[in-house]
XYZ file of C-alpha atoms in Angstrom:
567
model
C 0.037 -0.042 0.258
C 2.939 2.180 0.954
C 4.030 2.096 -2.965
C 0.322 2.288 -4.168
C 0.460 5.698 -1.972
C 3.571 7.286 -3.563
C 1.693 6.105 -6.956
C -1.159 7.867 -6.088
C 0.403 11.242 -5.530
C 2.242 11.119 -8.701
C -1.189 10.263 -10.585
C -3.481 12.666 -8.667
C -3.361 17.181 -8.914
C -1.340 18.375 -6.182
C -3.558 20.574 -3.863
C -6.852 18.393 -3.987
C -7.572 16.247 -0.943
C -5.535 13.133 -1.325
C -7.896 11.354 0.895
C -10.984 11.840 -0.902
C -9.086 11.026 -4.284
C -9.691 7.377 -5.778
C -6.566 5.573 -6.701
C -6.806 3.618 -9.850
C -4.737 0.911 -8.684
C -6.862 0.313 -5.811
C -10.233 0.659 -7.076
C -12.681 -2.123 -7.720
C -13.688 -3.197 -11.135
C -16.868 -0.978 -11.126
C -15.051 2.099 -10.164
C -12.438 1.055 -13.296
C -14.582 0.856 -15.564
C -16.040 4.280 -14.983
C -15.289 6.734 -18.337
C -12.615 9.250 -16.682
C -12.109 11.035 -20.298
C -15.693 11.953 -22.297
C -13.980 13.147 -25.591
C -11.820 10.075 -25.884
C -14.135 7.469 -23.900
C -11.310 6.431 -21.816
C -11.897 4.615 -18.672
C -10.244 4.480 -15.094
C -8.689 1.143 -15.743
C -7.006 2.370 -18.872
C -5.234 5.180 -17.381
C -1.301 4.810 -17.331
C -0.244 5.838 -13.875
C 3.484 6.687 -14.988
C 1.816 9.235 -18.017
C 4.156 12.551 -17.400
C 1.118 14.901 -19.047
C -0.915 16.649 -16.444
C -3.879 16.039 -18.831
C -4.227 12.874 -17.920
C -4.188 13.167 -13.818
C -7.246 11.890 -12.212
C -9.023 14.314 -9.950
C -12.056 12.589 -7.526
C -15.137 15.218 -7.387
C -17.259 15.582 -4.051
C -20.092 13.231 -6.011
C -17.571 11.032 -6.540
C -17.016 10.619 -9.963
C -13.943 10.564 -11.396
C -12.417 12.474 -14.664
C -8.880 13.478 -16.057
C -7.399 16.945 -15.991
C -8.148 17.639 -19.731
C -11.774 16.407 -19.648
C -12.510 19.446 -16.462
C -10.577 21.614 -17.439
C -12.574 21.966 -20.921
C -15.961 21.512 -19.174
C -15.013 24.364 -16.600
C -13.344 26.824 -19.597
C -10.460 27.065 -17.563
C -8.901 28.584 -20.521
C -10.802 31.614 -19.758
C -9.712 31.900 -16.536
C -6.046 31.721 -17.017
C -3.324 32.693 -19.742
C -1.284 30.061 -20.885
C 2.091 29.996 -23.084
C 2.823 27.948 -26.489
C 3.488 24.878 -24.341
C 0.574 24.779 -22.587
C 1.590 26.085 -19.193
C -0.615 28.360 -16.991
C 1.039 31.719 -16.749
C -1.253 33.993 -15.339
C -4.679 35.694 -14.710
C -6.993 36.388 -17.239
C -10.426 38.103 -17.143
C -13.430 35.376 -17.849
C -16.170 37.022 -20.193
C -19.499 37.003 -18.785
C -22.038 34.096 -19.703
C -24.506 33.629 -22.675
C -27.147 35.798 -20.210
C -24.480 38.157 -18.562
C -24.129 35.553 -15.889
C -21.950 32.467 -15.557
C -23.475 28.965 -14.772
C -21.636 26.892 -11.988
C -19.665 23.941 -13.696
C -21.200 20.290 -13.334
C -20.208 16.800 -13.276
C -21.255 15.341 -16.735
C -22.145 12.051 -15.160
C -24.613 13.110 -12.418
C -25.103 16.992 -12.502
C -23.567 17.672 -9.404
C -21.146 20.891 -9.006
C -17.735 20.766 -9.576
C -16.105 22.130 -6.544
C -12.539 20.770 -7.155
C -10.103 23.216 -5.644
C -8.066 23.431 -8.693
C -11.713 25.236 -10.279
C -12.061 27.191 -7.082
C -11.898 30.563 -9.595
C -14.764 29.040 -11.732
C -17.494 27.718 -9.301
C -16.716 30.785 -6.809
C -17.453 33.497 -9.502
C -20.338 31.084 -10.642
C -21.490 31.339 -6.968
C -21.345 35.000 -6.907
C -23.312 35.562 -10.290
C -25.843 33.513 -8.578
C -25.860 36.012 -5.694
C -26.061 39.147 -8.213
C -29.090 37.077 -9.991
C -31.144 36.772 -6.931
C -30.112 40.824 -5.216
C -31.249 41.490 -9.214
C -34.749 39.850 -9.096
C -35.383 40.975 -5.395
C -34.598 44.585 -6.681
C -36.411 44.065 -9.977
C -39.773 43.277 -7.532
C -39.157 46.342 -5.180
C -39.120 48.727 -8.061
C -42.161 47.356 -10.091
C -43.778 47.470 -6.762
C -42.819 51.456 -6.359
C -43.735 52.278 -10.053
C -47.057 50.352 -9.204
C -47.799 52.804 -6.541
C -46.788 55.850 -8.085
C -49.086 55.009 -11.251
C -51.864 54.246 -9.027
C -51.853 58.198 -7.818
C -55.216 59.898 -8.129
C -53.966 63.633 -8.846
C -57.994 64.329 -8.604
C -58.046 63.104 -5.243
C -55.035 64.774 -4.362
C -56.324 68.269 -5.821
C -59.358 67.655 -3.465
C -56.888 67.102 -0.355
C -54.822 70.716 -1.162
C -57.699 72.690 -1.702
C -58.983 71.728 1.872
C -55.217 71.849 3.395
C -54.746 75.577 1.813
C -58.334 76.833 2.924
C -57.292 75.800 6.688
C -54.454 77.938 6.812
C -55.264 81.068 8.299
C -53.492 84.294 6.213
C -51.952 85.612 9.586
C -49.431 82.462 9.749
C -48.548 83.151 5.399
C -44.935 84.652 6.489
C -41.714 83.374 4.777
C -38.990 82.833 7.294
C -35.869 85.010 7.708
C -33.385 82.718 5.112
C -31.822 85.013 3.547
C -31.087 83.746 -0.309
C -27.767 83.270 0.609
C -28.316 80.739 3.449
C -31.042 78.690 1.681
C -28.670 78.257 -1.506
C -25.975 77.200 1.215
C -28.529 74.710 2.475
C -29.384 73.300 -0.924
C -25.859 73.052 -1.869
C -25.567 70.587 0.734
C -28.000 67.995 0.092
C -26.592 67.907 -3.310
C -22.993 67.660 -1.714
C -23.942 65.048 0.455
C -25.341 62.835 -1.916
C -23.373 61.287 -4.656
C -24.083 58.177 -4.852
C -27.611 57.699 -3.904
C -30.782 60.059 -5.021
C -31.071 63.643 -2.945
C -32.038 63.004 0.553
C -35.897 62.744 1.385
C -35.427 65.451 4.117
C -35.371 68.165 1.521
C -38.695 67.532 0.404
C -39.981 66.755 3.586
C -38.564 69.519 5.924
C -39.747 72.744 3.150
C -39.633 74.876 6.260
C -36.272 74.253 7.555
C -34.731 74.076 4.266
C -36.833 76.098 2.013
C -37.959 78.659 4.443
C -41.613 77.996 3.652
C -44.018 78.983 6.735
C -44.732 76.402 8.830
C -48.074 76.193 8.644
C -47.631 75.385 4.809
C -45.144 72.615 5.557
C -47.219 70.835 8.049
C -50.174 71.170 5.410
C -47.883 70.236 2.572
C -46.873 66.758 4.287
C -49.897 64.473 4.222
C -50.404 65.689 0.287
C -47.009 64.602 -0.504
C -46.804 61.116 1.976
C -47.499 58.711 -0.739
C -45.005 59.664 -3.073
C -42.435 60.697 -0.213
C -42.484 57.111 0.808
C -41.892 55.654 -2.284
C -39.083 57.866 -3.120
C -37.786 56.751 -0.359
C -37.798 52.973 -0.936
C -36.316 54.462 -4.529
C -33.391 55.758 -2.410
C -32.992 52.080 -0.393
C -32.803 50.343 -3.526
C -30.097 52.878 -5.398
C -28.017 53.045 -2.229
C -27.620 48.831 -1.924
C -24.601 47.121 -2.415
C -24.782 43.486 -3.161
C -21.802 41.139 -1.118
C -20.506 40.271 -5.030
C -20.001 43.925 -5.769
C -18.509 45.008 -2.301
C -15.913 42.103 -2.638
C -15.259 43.006 -6.117
C -14.655 46.824 -5.141
C -12.189 45.780 -2.444
C -10.286 43.241 -3.937
C -9.623 45.854 -6.998
C -8.551 48.802 -4.722
C -6.394 46.424 -2.947
C -4.534 45.382 -5.849
C -4.755 48.811 -7.389
C -2.481 49.851 -4.528
C -0.626 46.723 -4.647
C 0.492 47.542 -8.229
C 1.009 51.411 -7.729
C 2.959 50.422 -4.896
C 5.548 48.241 -7.227
C 5.541 50.910 -9.656
C 6.742 53.541 -7.490
C 9.827 51.845 -5.489
C 10.886 50.194 -8.997
C 9.778 46.363 -8.556
C 8.010 46.118 -11.535
C 8.989 47.586 -14.942
C 6.515 50.736 -16.293
C 6.371 50.871 -19.815
C 7.435 54.127 -21.364
C 4.707 56.423 -22.814
C 2.051 55.339 -20.479
C 0.286 56.674 -17.326
C 0.852 54.519 -14.481
C -2.203 54.385 -13.038
C -4.017 53.063 -16.068
C -1.186 50.579 -16.443
C -2.569 49.574 -12.243
C -5.723 49.530 -13.296
C -5.564 47.377 -15.849
C -3.381 44.812 -14.145
C -5.708 44.882 -11.005
C -8.769 43.936 -12.973
C -6.791 41.079 -14.614
C -5.339 40.022 -11.208
C -8.936 40.341 -9.849
C -10.192 37.320 -11.724
C -13.776 38.519 -12.333
C -15.505 40.764 -14.191
C -17.315 43.526 -12.677
C -20.623 42.892 -11.263
C -23.352 44.954 -12.909
C -26.455 43.856 -11.123
C -25.910 46.984 -8.584
C -25.028 49.495 -11.189
C -28.017 48.281 -13.444
C -30.778 48.648 -10.539
C -28.786 51.399 -8.962
C -29.689 53.715 -12.299
C -32.932 51.884 -12.561
C -33.483 53.201 -8.765
C -32.629 56.755 -9.825
C -35.103 57.042 -12.967
C -38.096 55.537 -10.838
C -36.680 58.576 -7.939
C -37.242 60.807 -10.707
C -40.412 59.451 -11.728
C -41.318 60.114 -8.426
C -40.354 63.690 -7.794
C -42.154 63.978 -11.216
C -45.173 63.374 -9.406
C -44.151 64.969 -6.440
C -43.949 68.454 -8.754
C -47.340 67.796 -10.075
C -48.776 67.731 -6.253
C -46.636 71.080 -6.119
C -48.047 72.506 -9.006
C -51.104 72.329 -7.786
C -50.301 73.670 -4.374
C -48.754 76.729 -6.805
C -52.332 77.452 -8.193
C -54.044 77.533 -4.585
C -51.221 79.512 -3.328
C -51.409 82.019 -6.305
C -54.817 82.153 -5.904
C -55.049 83.105 -2.415
C -51.475 84.671 -1.607
C -50.076 86.486 -4.599
C -51.191 89.780 -3.762
C -50.953 89.784 -0.013
C -48.135 87.244 0.067
C -46.342 87.326 -2.745
C -43.318 86.252 -1.535
C -45.065 83.031 -0.131
C -45.578 82.354 -3.270
C -42.381 83.145 -4.863
C -41.024 80.960 -2.378
C -43.036 78.107 -2.857
C -41.905 78.388 -6.608
C -38.340 78.212 -5.380
C -39.203 74.767 -3.902
C -40.574 73.331 -6.771
C -37.336 74.718 -8.714
C -35.511 72.960 -6.081
C -37.228 69.703 -6.812
C -36.595 69.945 -10.414
C -32.630 70.668 -9.981
C -32.323 67.702 -7.602
C -33.578 65.625 -10.492
C -31.234 67.159 -12.603
C -28.790 66.779 -9.968
C -29.154 63.040 -9.944
C -29.675 62.279 -13.565
C -26.100 63.365 -14.203
C -25.270 60.829 -11.237
C -27.457 57.871 -13.062
C -25.696 58.870 -16.490
C -22.093 58.527 -14.614
C -23.122 55.008 -13.134
C -24.718 53.731 -16.815
C -21.127 54.799 -17.998
C -18.723 53.424 -16.028
C -20.641 50.356 -16.458
C -20.989 50.510 -20.147
C -24.632 49.431 -20.397
C -25.253 51.492 -23.457
C -29.053 51.771 -23.221
C -28.851 53.062 -19.764
C -26.780 55.749 -21.182
C -28.992 56.610 -23.795
C -32.391 56.826 -21.277
C -30.082 58.774 -18.866
C -29.090 61.594 -21.548
C -32.375 61.814 -22.084
C -33.744 62.203 -18.894
C -31.323 64.789 -18.308
C -31.768 66.742 -21.736
C -35.563 66.826 -20.702
C -34.886 67.784 -16.757
C -32.664 70.934 -18.937
C -35.901 71.937 -20.438
C -38.010 71.818 -17.814
C -35.755 73.344 -15.310
C -35.875 76.430 -17.631
C -39.736 76.071 -17.824
C -40.163 76.655 -13.869
C -37.568 79.303 -13.600
C -39.255 81.076 -16.678
C -43.112 80.663 -14.564
C -41.339 82.380 -11.759
C -40.000 85.388 -13.470
C -43.463 85.828 -15.225
C -44.982 86.705 -11.964
C -43.936 90.234 -13.001
C -43.749 91.554 -16.424
C -40.293 90.597 -18.150
C -38.794 93.282 -19.668
C -36.899 93.576 -23.187
C -33.389 93.002 -21.451
C -34.330 90.435 -19.470
C -35.990 88.780 -22.527
C -32.738 89.045 -24.413
C -30.805 87.130 -22.228
C -33.183 84.561 -22.122
C -33.258 84.418 -25.640
C -29.491 83.918 -25.631
C -29.768 80.992 -23.059
C -32.650 79.349 -24.880
C -30.470 79.204 -27.938
C -27.470 77.468 -26.061
C -29.604 75.072 -24.857
C -31.218 74.508 -28.278
C -27.761 73.978 -29.983
C -26.583 71.673 -26.694
C -29.597 69.315 -27.435
C -28.407 69.020 -31.322
C -25.221 68.600 -30.010
C -26.544 65.834 -27.870
C -28.486 63.981 -30.440
C -25.865 63.556 -32.449
C -23.038 62.664 -29.770
C -25.246 60.361 -28.152
C -26.551 58.289 -31.410
C -23.214 57.842 -32.568
C -22.099 56.606 -29.580
C -24.474 54.089 -29.413
C -24.450 53.125 -32.666
C -20.482 52.556 -32.300
C -21.033 50.372 -29.438
C -23.658 48.426 -30.918
C -22.187 47.895 -34.381
C -25.126 49.695 -35.744
C -27.459 46.469 -35.757
C -30.730 47.313 -37.117
C -32.648 46.180 -34.325
C -30.483 48.770 -31.981
C -30.993 51.233 -34.301
C -34.489 50.476 -34.125
C -34.568 50.831 -30.761
C -32.476 53.971 -30.568
C -35.068 55.965 -33.112
C -38.117 54.610 -30.807
C -36.854 55.443 -27.666
C -34.391 58.378 -27.535
C -34.136 59.931 -31.783
C -37.731 60.760 -32.001
C -38.042 62.090 -27.915
C -35.436 64.364 -28.421
C -36.409 65.623 -32.082
C -39.800 66.799 -29.504
C -37.343 68.361 -27.047
C -35.739 70.536 -29.582
C -39.143 71.558 -31.115
C -40.259 72.519 -27.587
C -37.198 75.014 -27.432
C -37.745 76.461 -30.830
C -41.443 76.893 -29.848
C -40.192 78.530 -26.644
C -37.741 80.782 -28.423
C -40.652 82.280 -30.393
C -42.627 82.659 -27.241
C -39.644 84.956 -25.801
C -39.080 86.632 -29.125
C -42.231 88.031 -28.620
C -42.456 88.093 -25.196
C -45.863 87.876 -24.384
C -47.061 90.971 -25.969
C -49.170 91.696 -28.377
C -48.224 94.219 -31.235
C -50.861 97.149 -32.193
C -52.051 95.282 -35.263
C -52.614 92.210 -33.007
C -54.724 93.860 -30.387
C -56.612 95.811 -33.236
C -57.393 92.365 -34.432
C -58.525 90.936 -31.340
C -60.908 93.868 -29.835
C -62.302 93.552 -33.879
C -63.009 89.629 -32.756
C -64.525 90.393 -29.720
C -66.503 93.408 -31.155
C -68.243 90.394 -33.558
C -68.733 87.686 -31.212
C -71.862 87.371 -29.244
C -71.971 87.874 -25.620
C -70.182 91.094 -26.348
C -71.387 94.892 -26.439
C -68.130 97.663 -27.320
C -70.547 100.172 -28.290
C -68.567 102.433 -25.721
C -65.390 102.353 -24.352
C -64.672 100.913 -21.072
C -63.954 97.434 -20.878
C -60.483 96.826 -21.045
C -58.242 96.583 -17.754
C -54.877 95.510 -16.253
C -53.962 93.232 -13.199
C -51.319 94.541 -10.440
C -49.086 92.852 -12.906
C -50.061 94.503 -15.989
C -51.791 91.192 -17.572
C -55.290 92.633 -19.775
C -58.339 91.332 -19.117
C -62.124 91.897 -20.278
C -65.023 92.719 -18.576
C -68.232 92.397 -20.783
C -71.311 93.757 -20.629
C -71.396 97.266 -19.048
C -67.928 97.033 -18.033
C -67.969 97.482 -14.543
C -66.728 95.146 -11.990
C -68.937 93.073 -10.116
C -66.977 90.496 -9.088
C -63.449 89.369 -8.454
C -61.518 86.565 -10.411
C -58.286 85.921 -10.742
C -56.078 86.680 -13.701
C -55.023 83.651 -16.058
C -51.541 84.495 -16.333
C -50.437 85.054 -12.709
C -52.874 84.538 -10.309
C -53.059 87.966 -9.076
C -56.900 89.330 -8.077
C -59.103 91.350 -10.374
C -62.343 92.888 -11.302
C -64.088 94.237 -8.378
C -67.821 94.691 -6.868
C -70.495 96.992 -7.033
C -68.895 98.227 -10.582
C -65.696 99.394 -8.655
C -62.634 98.292 -9.678
C -59.831 97.180 -7.101
C -57.718 99.940 -6.529
C -54.331 97.577 -7.593
C -55.894 97.451 -11.129
C -56.324 99.930 -13.917
C -57.727 100.681 -17.097
C -55.921 99.470 -20.656
C -55.416 102.733 -21.749
C -53.909 101.037 -25.382
C -56.951 98.810 -25.794
C -59.332 101.318 -24.823
C -57.569 103.860 -27.642
C -58.011 100.979 -30.336
C -61.803 100.333 -29.249
C -62.439 104.086 -29.871
C -60.703 104.140 -32.836
C -62.989 101.366 -33.975
C -65.778 103.476 -33.659
C -66.714 102.846 -29.942
C -67.666 105.989 -28.213
C -67.302 107.344 -24.238
C -68.540 105.132 -21.991
C -71.685 106.743 -20.116
C -70.803 105.348 -16.828
C -69.477 107.145 -13.961
C -66.724 104.322 -13.277
C -65.298 104.333 -17.143
C -65.837 108.317 -17.813
C -62.838 109.822 -19.122
C -61.343 106.082 -20.691
């Protein structure tokens, strides 16, 4: 038996548990008849114990089936995990490619389909185990995101609008005062929220604690909470998914970091040759990736990006709810508490700014993980967010008339955004074509999910620029045509002057019949209170003299009523 033990050591693979190996000399007849080479059909009894080739060495698996190294190396695709020289000797680690579905499957015994866990194939089966763990995490994240999206999509804006109207009416006017946060303090608080969140969506407190963060009245913040609760609950769940990291991802990043530092240390101390005309950090990172022996896990990154997208969807819904509040706040407070209205609109702008901020993070993650479709969609989301942010800022400015010089500045800004949108359309399209080899199916996906939407955004910028160019101001000829149309319309009697007025912010409105104010309403442009009572115009409204002059030129006589004499 002593000689057999020495012979066993010579025909078994070093590193494997000797006590678990089946000796071909000591094996019974049934074991000797077992096929150990699935290609050549060689049995254990036919193996030459004196052969010097490593390919004919035997490994006994945990399932007790025995195979040659050559057979198991092929099953485990060992050549994908190690590089070899011309003689077939392994020389260094290689970075294995992902499986057909992106994940590698564990190697299985060809006889019983049990797992191959021999030490020689440790990198193979451990990598597959990590991939399975990653797949389980991916499935869990997918279920969570689908549940969140379902909750967001099920929101009833009509029901929320009812809540908002009821909430606003319960807020006493005398507590609607903006807190003493100056613009510099407020801007610093907002910047801090962006700085502290570089790998996860902006902190939820920025949307909950709107009195502390944005300086809004505490009573308004208290009323806001219940109307936004459902959305913010979903948003918080998105943030959790976006921040979640698998054990696979954490292990890979830790190993990569350690190997990178080791490579850099070798370069710095001259223990490894450094090629000329190269950046040491780039070479060190490339070597670290190879030595790490595993492809970067993508499930974390993929679902982090999708979690960011879902959080953006939640904030878009939040902006819709905030828009309902904007309507009610403008109706009630634009005259008495204009500062509150402006502060609220700044809050809405902040929500949009947070979307812009996080679309860039999603784009960065997608680019680093080279998930090209996610890069395309994240790019589209950012370009759309830029347009939305511009529109929100413009809406705030239009609380007061916008002068010619400011319109000129807005036009220049719009031109820059339009040019950037056209450039992004070309850049992202080119990137995707190059990455996918211009495959027709991929190009069709690009056209449907990117190009058509980008063309719509470009059209919106052109339309917006046209509106800014006109400045919302109507030419004298256009005013004349409007008045002529009103004179011909049923229900209006413009035989005399005294029908056109301006709100506190200068927007024109019309009172029919006798032209005397009998009720108050809201300016459709800015929400200011317009009209009056008992034929008496509000003191902050005034007659639109330019419109009255045109009305007179069209044949309307002086008003016989005392409230419109001299018009």
